[in-house]
């Protein structure tokens, strides 16, 4: 056995062009299942995009800003309180 024949076997085993050029390709299991299911009862048309989902009402942007600034102010006050009472 020579080194080149082993390499040729390796290349032949993983030659995707040869596999893709095969005359007969068996459908996947899912494709076979759907074909059997749809043989008697084909699916109805499906729109390209679904309708908008109902969404919860959003808080206004100013309310979110007030909440964030309130939290920042509370942290500043707590840090100041902790700093003044740490020196005692």
mmCIF file of N, CA and C in Angstrom:
data_model
loop_
_atom_site.group_PDB
_atom_site.id
_atom_site.type_symbol
_atom_site.label_atom_id
_atom_site.label_comp_id
_atom_site.label_asym_id
_atom_site.label_seq_id
_atom_site.Cartn_x
_atom_site.Cartn_y
_atom_site.Cartn_z
ATOM 1 N N UNK A 1 0.845 -1.175 0.000
ATOM 2 C CA UNK A 1 0.000 0.000 0.000
ATOM 3 C C UNK A 1 0.887 1.233 0.000
ATOM 4 N N UNK A 2 0.650 2.117 -0.912
ATOM 5 C CA UNK A 2 1.457 3.327 -0.997
ATOM 6 C C UNK A 2 0.723 4.465 -0.326
ATOM 7 N N UNK A 3 1.439 5.551 -0.066
ATOM 8 C CA UNK A 3 0.842 6.700 0.611
ATOM 9 C C UNK A 3 -0.185 7.429 -0.230
ATOM 10 N N UNK A 4 -0.032 7.412 -1.548
ATOM 11 C CA UNK A 4 -0.963 8.156 -2.396
ATOM 12 C C UNK A 4 -2.313 7.463 -2.510
ATOM 13 N N UNK A 5 -2.326 6.121 -2.530
ATOM 14 C CA UNK A 5 -3.614 5.433 -2.659
ATOM 15 C C UNK A 5 -4.456 5.648 -1.407
ATOM 16 N N UNK A 6 -3.819 5.678 -0.243
ATOM 17 C CA UNK A 6 -4.559 5.957 0.994
ATOM 18 C C UNK A 6 -5.137 7.357 0.984
ATOM 19 N N UNK A 7 -4.377 8.306 0.442
ATOM 20 C CA UNK A 7 -4.864 9.680 0.364
ATOM 21 C C UNK A 7 -6.006 9.780 -0.647
ATOM 22 N N UNK A 8 -5.921 9.043 -1.760
ATOM 23 C CA UNK A 8 -6.991 9.055 -2.756
ATOM 24 C C UNK A 8 -8.287 8.489 -2.172
ATOM 25 N N UNK A 9 -8.161 7.420 -1.395
ATOM 26 C CA UNK A 9 -9.348 6.856 -0.746
ATOM 27 C C UNK A 9 -9.961 7.875 0.199
ATOM 28 N N UNK A 10 -9.131 8.584 0.928
ATOM 29 C CA UNK A 10 -9.614 9.594 1.880
ATOM 30 C C UNK A 10 -10.357 10.703 1.141
ATOM 31 N N UNK A 11 -9.774 11.183 0.036
ATOM 32 C CA UNK A 11 -10.424 12.249 -0.732
ATOM 33 C C UNK A 11 -11.712 11.761 -1.373
ATOM 34 N N UNK A 12 -11.731 10.518 -1.838
ATOM 35 C CA UNK A 12 -12.928 9.968 -2.468
ATOM 36 C C UNK A 12 -14.046 9.803 -1.432
ATOM 37 N N UNK A 13 -13.669 9.461 -0.215
ATOM 38 C CA UNK A 13 -14.677 9.241 0.824
ATOM 39 C C UNK A 13 -15.407 10.538 1.176
ATOM 40 N N UNK A 14 -14.722 11.661 1.145
ATOM 41 C CA UNK A 14 -15.322 12.932 1.535
ATOM 42 C C UNK A 14 -15.519 13.875 0.349
ATOM 43 N N UNK A 15 -15.709 13.325 -0.851
ATOM 44 C CA UNK A 15 -15.905 14.146 -2.042
ATOM 45 C C UNK A 15 -17.370 14.563 -2.119
ATOM 46 N N UNK A 16 -17.664 15.790 -1.705
ATOM 47 C CA UNK A 16 -19.047 16.264 -1.673
ATOM 48 C C UNK A 16 -19.599 16.502 -3.076
ATOM 49 N N UNK A 17 -18.750 16.874 -4.000
ATOM 50 C CA UNK A 17 -19.227 17.078 -5.384
ATOM 51 C C UNK A 17 -19.765 15.771 -5.955
ATOM 52 N N UNK A 18 -19.089 14.676 -5.674
ATOM 53 C CA UNK A 18 -19.545 13.381 -6.152
ATOM 54 C C UNK A 18 -20.879 13.012 -5.505
ATOM 55 N N UNK A 19 -21.018 13.280 -4.203
ATOM 56 C CA UNK A 19 -22.260 12.950 -3.504
ATOM 57 C C UNK A 19 -23.414 13.822 -3.992
ATOM 58 N N UNK A 20 -23.158 15.098 -4.218
ATOM 59 C CA UNK A 20 -24.219 15.993 -4.678
ATOM 60 C C UNK A 20 -24.631 15.699 -6.113
ATOM 61 N N UNK A 21 -23.755 15.080 -6.898
ATOM 62 C CA UNK A 21 -24.070 14.761 -8.280
ATOM 63 C C UNK A 21 -24.806 13.433 -8.407
ATOM 64 N N UNK A 22 -25.098 12.772 -7.329
ATOM 65 C CA UNK A 22 -25.795 11.491 -7.380
ATOM 66 C C UNK A 22 -27.164 11.663 -8.034
ATOM 67 N N UNK A 23 -27.583 10.653 -8.802
ATOM 68 C CA UNK A 23 -28.846 10.758 -9.527
ATOM 69 C C UNK A 23 -30.044 10.698 -8.601
ATOM 70 N N UNK A 24 -30.011 9.856 -7.610
ATOM 71 C CA UNK A 24 -31.160 9.681 -6.723
ATOM 72 C C UNK A 24 -30.802 10.166 -5.326
ATOM 73 N N UNK A 25 -31.634 11.063 -4.802
ATOM 74 C CA UNK A 25 -31.448 11.527 -3.431
ATOM 75 C C UNK A 25 -32.710 11.198 -2.662
ATOM 76 N N UNK A 26 -32.556 10.471 -1.582
ATOM 77 C CA UNK A 26 -33.706 10.096 -0.771
ATOM 78 C C UNK A 26 -34.125 11.292 0.082
ATOM 79 N N UNK A 27 -35.429 11.577 0.156
ATOM 80 C CA UNK A 27 -35.867 12.701 0.986
ATOM 81 C C UNK A 27 -35.637 12.395 2.465
ATOM 82 N N UNK A 28 -35.544 13.449 3.231
ATOM 83 C CA UNK A 28 -35.324 13.272 4.661
ATOM 84 C C UNK A 28 -36.561 12.660 5.307
ATOM 85 N N UNK A 29 -36.408 12.196 6.534
ATOM 86 C CA UNK A 29 -37.527 11.599 7.250
ATOM 87 C C UNK A 29 -38.647 12.615 7.445
ATOM 88 N N UNK A 30 -38.291 13.853 7.736
ATOM 89 C CA UNK A 30 -39.319 14.884 7.921
ATOM 90 C C UNK A 30 -40.070 15.147 6.614
ATOM 91 N N UNK A 31 -39.337 15.187 5.490
ATOM 92 C CA UNK A 31 -39.993 15.401 4.200
ATOM 93 C C UNK A 31 -40.943 14.253 3.879
ATOM 94 N N UNK A 32 -40.531 13.018 4.171
ATOM 95 C CA UNK A 32 -41.420 11.877 3.948
ATOM 96 C C UNK A 32 -42.646 11.940 4.834
ATOM 97 N N UNK A 33 -42.460 12.327 6.096
ATOM 98 C CA UNK A 33 -43.585 12.417 7.030
ATOM 99 C C UNK A 33 -44.582 13.472 6.565
ATOM 100 N N UNK A 34 -44.076 14.665 6.171
ATOM 101 C CA UNK A 34 -44.976 15.726 5.736
ATOM 102 C C UNK A 34 -45.678 15.352 4.438
ATOM 103 N N UNK A 35 -44.988 14.685 3.519
ATOM 104 C CA UNK A 35 -45.620 14.266 2.272
ATOM 105 C C UNK A 35 -46.753 13.284 2.545
ATOM 106 N N UNK A 36 -46.532 12.363 3.474
ATOM 107 C CA UNK A 36 -47.586 11.399 3.811
ATOM 108 C C UNK A 36 -48.764 12.094 4.486
ATOM 109 N N UNK A 37 -48.488 13.056 5.347
ATOM 110 C CA UNK A 37 -49.548 13.766 6.052
ATOM 111 C C UNK A 37 -50.350 14.642 5.098
ATOM 112 N N UNK A 38 -49.673 15.276 4.167
ATOM 113 C CA UNK A 38 -50.333 16.221 3.272
ATOM 114 C C UNK A 38 -50.958 15.541 2.055
ATOM 115 N N UNK A 39 -50.724 14.246 1.903
ATOM 116 C CA UNK A 39 -51.285 13.542 0.749
ATOM 117 C C UNK A 39 -52.805 13.612 0.759
ATOM 118 N N UNK A 40 -53.420 13.369 1.914
ATOM 119 C CA UNK A 40 -54.884 13.388 2.025
ATOM 120 C C UNK A 40 -55.417 14.756 2.423
ATOM 121 N N UNK A 41 -54.636 15.510 3.172
ATOM 122 C CA UNK A 41 -55.112 16.800 3.687
ATOM 123 C C UNK A 41 -54.014 17.843 3.499
ATOM 124 N N UNK A 42 -53.938 18.483 2.324
ATOM 125 C CA UNK A 42 -52.875 19.472 2.102
ATOM 126 C C UNK A 42 -53.063 20.699 2.988
ATOM 127 N N UNK A 43 -51.964 21.346 3.366
ATOM 128 C CA UNK A 43 -52.075 22.522 4.235
ATOM 129 C C UNK A 43 -52.667 23.703 3.474
ATOM 130 N N UNK A 44 -53.288 24.603 4.223
ATOM 131 C CA UNK A 44 -53.835 25.806 3.622
ATOM 132 C C UNK A 44 -52.749 26.835 3.388
ATOM 133 N N UNK A 45 -53.095 27.901 2.677
ATOM 134 C CA UNK A 45 -52.093 28.946 2.427
ATOM 135 C C UNK A 45 -51.700 29.653 3.730
ATOM 136 N N UNK A 46 -50.461 29.997 3.805
ATOM 137 C CA UNK A 46 -49.928 30.677 4.989
ATOM 138 C C UNK A 46 -49.420 32.040 4.544
ATOM 139 N N UNK A 47 -49.806 33.109 5.243
ATOM 140 C CA UNK A 47 -49.309 34.432 4.851
ATOM 141 C C UNK A 47 -47.801 34.528 5.075
ATOM 142 N N UNK A 48 -47.179 35.418 4.299
ATOM 143 C CA UNK A 48 -45.738 35.590 4.420
ATOM 144 C C UNK A 48 -45.367 36.081 5.820
ATOM 145 N N UNK A 49 -46.104 37.050 6.309
ATOM 146 C CA UNK A 49 -45.862 37.569 7.655
ATOM 147 C C UNK A 49 -47.141 37.409 8.471
ATOM 148 N N UNK A 50 -46.969 36.976 9.674
ATOM 149 C CA UNK A 50 -48.119 36.834 10.555
ATOM 150 C C UNK A 50 -48.587 38.211 11.007
ATOM 151 N N UNK A 51 -49.802 38.264 11.467
ATOM 152 C CA UNK A 51 -50.339 39.519 11.983
ATOM 153 C C UNK A 51 -49.610 39.930 13.249
ATOM 154 N N UNK A 52 -49.729 41.172 13.607
ATOM 155 C CA UNK A 52 -49.020 41.623 14.813
ATOM 156 C C UNK A 52 -49.599 40.967 16.066
ATOM 157 N N UNK A 53 -48.705 40.538 16.927
ATOM 158 C CA UNK A 53 -49.132 39.953 18.191
ATOM 159 C C UNK A 53 -49.572 41.063 19.134
ATOM 160 N N UNK A 54 -50.561 40.771 19.972
ATOM 161 C CA UNK A 54 -50.936 41.794 20.951
ATOM 162 C C UNK A 54 -49.794 42.000 21.945
ATOM 163 N N UNK A 55 -49.474 43.235 22.182
ATOM 164 C CA UNK A 55 -48.379 43.545 23.100
ATOM 165 C C UNK A 55 -48.931 44.294 24.300
ATOM 166 N N UNK A 56 -48.236 44.173 25.395
ATOM 167 C CA UNK A 56 -48.629 44.887 26.599
ATOM 168 C C UNK A 56 -48.370 46.383 26.403
ATOM 169 N N UNK A 57 -49.189 47.211 27.004
ATOM 170 C CA UNK A 57 -48.944 48.653 26.855
ATOM 171 C C UNK A 57 -47.588 49.022 27.439
ATOM 172 N N UNK A 58 -46.874 49.856 26.720
ATOM 173 C CA UNK A 58 -45.537 50.255 27.156
ATOM 174 C C UNK A 58 -45.612 51.488 28.030
ATOM 175 N N UNK A 59 -44.675 51.543 28.960
ATOM 176 C CA UNK A 59 -44.566 52.764 29.758
ATOM 177 C C UNK A 59 -43.997 53.860 28.883
ATOM 178 N N UNK A 60 -44.377 55.071 29.173
ATOM 179 C CA UNK A 60 -43.843 56.170 28.388
ATOM 180 C C UNK A 60 -42.368 56.377 28.724
ATOM 181 N N UNK A 61 -41.647 57.001 27.818
ATOM 182 C CA UNK A 61 -40.212 57.168 28.001
ATOM 183 C C UNK A 61 -39.901 58.080 29.182
ATOM 184 N N UNK A 62 -40.743 59.072 29.440
ATOM 185 C CA UNK A 62 -40.450 59.959 30.569
ATOM 186 C C UNK A 62 -40.615 59.225 31.886
ATOM 187 N N UNK A 63 -41.537 58.255 31.950
ATOM 188 C CA UNK A 63 -41.716 57.487 33.186
ATOM 189 C C UNK A 63 -40.479 56.630 33.448
ATOM 190 N N UNK A 64 -39.938 56.029 32.419
ATOM 191 C CA UNK A 64 -38.719 55.234 32.574
ATOM 192 C C UNK A 64 -37.553 56.122 33.017
ATOM 193 N N UNK A 65 -37.469 57.317 32.460
ATOM 194 C CA UNK A 65 -36.405 58.249 32.837
ATOM 195 C C UNK A 65 -36.522 58.638 34.300
ATOM 196 N N UNK A 66 -37.743 58.898 34.754
ATOM 197 C CA UNK A 66 -37.959 59.265 36.162
ATOM 198 C C UNK A 66 -37.566 58.106 37.077
ATOM 199 N N UNK A 67 -37.910 56.890 36.699
ATOM 200 C CA UNK A 67 -37.565 55.728 37.528
ATOM 201 C C UNK A 67 -36.052 55.569 37.614
ATOM 202 N N UNK A 68 -35.345 55.696 36.495
ATOM 203 C CA UNK A 68 -33.889 55.541 36.492
ATOM 204 C C UNK A 68 -33.231 56.644 37.311
ATOM 205 N N UNK A 69 -33.660 57.891 37.111
ATOM 206 C CA UNK A 69 -33.068 58.990 37.872
ATOM 207 C C UNK A 69 -33.375 58.870 39.356
ATOM 208 N N UNK A 70 -34.558 58.380 39.701
ATOM 209 C CA UNK A 70 -34.893 58.151 41.109
ATOM 210 C C UNK A 70 -33.995 57.104 41.735
ATOM 211 N N UNK A 71 -33.721 56.039 41.006
ATOM 212 C CA UNK A 71 -32.825 54.997 41.534
ATOM 213 C C UNK A 71 -31.403 55.536 41.706
ATOM 214 N N UNK A 72 -30.931 56.328 40.759
ATOM 215 C CA UNK A 72 -29.596 56.910 40.862
ATOM 216 C C UNK A 72 -29.534 57.848 42.064
ATOM 217 N N UNK A 73 -30.559 58.668 42.252
ATOM 218 C CA UNK A 73 -30.580 59.578 43.395
ATOM 219 C C UNK A 73 -30.592 58.802 44.703
ATOM 220 N N UNK A 74 -31.361 57.711 44.765
ATOM 221 C CA UNK A 74 -31.407 56.900 45.988
ATOM 222 C C UNK A 74 -30.041 56.289 46.287
ATOM 223 N N UNK A 75 -29.327 55.832 45.286
ATOM 224 C CA UNK A 75 -27.996 55.263 45.497
ATOM 225 C C UNK A 75 -27.031 56.335 45.990
ATOM 226 N N UNK A 76 -27.105 57.535 45.416
ATOM 227 C CA UNK A 76 -26.226 58.630 45.851
ATOM 228 C C UNK A 76 -26.498 58.984 47.301
ATOM 229 N N UNK A 77 -27.761 59.057 47.674
ATOM 230 C CA UNK A 77 -28.117 59.388 49.065
ATOM 231 C C UNK A 77 -27.632 58.293 50.007
ATOM 232 N N UNK A 78 -27.833 57.027 49.634
ATOM 233 C CA UNK A 78 -27.387 55.934 50.493
ATOM 234 C C UNK A 78 -25.867 55.907 50.635
ATOM 235 N N UNK A 79 -25.145 56.162 49.552
ATOM 236 C CA UNK A 79 -23.681 56.191 49.633
ATOM 237 C C UNK A 79 -23.211 57.368 50.494
ATOM 238 N N UNK A 80 -23.856 58.515 50.364
ATOM 239 C CA UNK A 80 -23.501 59.664 51.203
ATOM 240 C C UNK A 80 -23.787 59.399 52.665
ATOM 241 N N UNK A 81 -24.908 58.780 52.952
ATOM 242 C CA UNK A 81 -25.262 58.446 54.335
ATOM 243 C C UNK A 81 -24.265 57.450 54.915
ATOM 244 N N UNK A 82 -23.901 56.448 54.137
ATOM 245 C CA UNK A 82 -22.950 55.447 54.624
ATOM 246 C C UNK A 82 -21.576 56.068 54.826
ATOM 247 N N UNK A 83 -21.187 57.003 53.986
ATOM 248 C CA UNK A 83 -19.870 57.630 54.112
ATOM 249 C C UNK A 83 -19.803 58.533 55.333
ATOM 250 N N UNK A 84 -20.879 59.273 55.605
ATOM 251 C CA UNK A 84 -20.857 60.169 56.781
ATOM 252 C C UNK A 84 -20.909 59.407 58.082
ATOM 253 N N UNK A 85 -21.551 58.283 58.096
ATOM 254 C CA UNK A 85 -21.652 57.505 59.347
ATOM 255 C C UNK A 85 -20.518 56.513 59.521
ATOM 256 N N UNK A 86 -19.681 56.363 58.522
ATOM 257 C CA UNK A 86 -18.546 55.437 58.641
ATOM 258 C C UNK A 86 -17.401 56.062 59.424
ATOM 259 N N UNK A 87 -17.319 57.398 59.500
ATOM 260 C CA UNK A 87 -16.223 58.065 60.192
ATOM 261 C C UNK A 87 -16.412 58.070 61.697
ATOM 262 N N UNK A 88 -17.560 57.745 62.164
ATOM 263 C CA UNK A 88 -17.789 57.790 63.617
ATOM 264 C C UNK A 88 -17.227 56.629 64.338
#
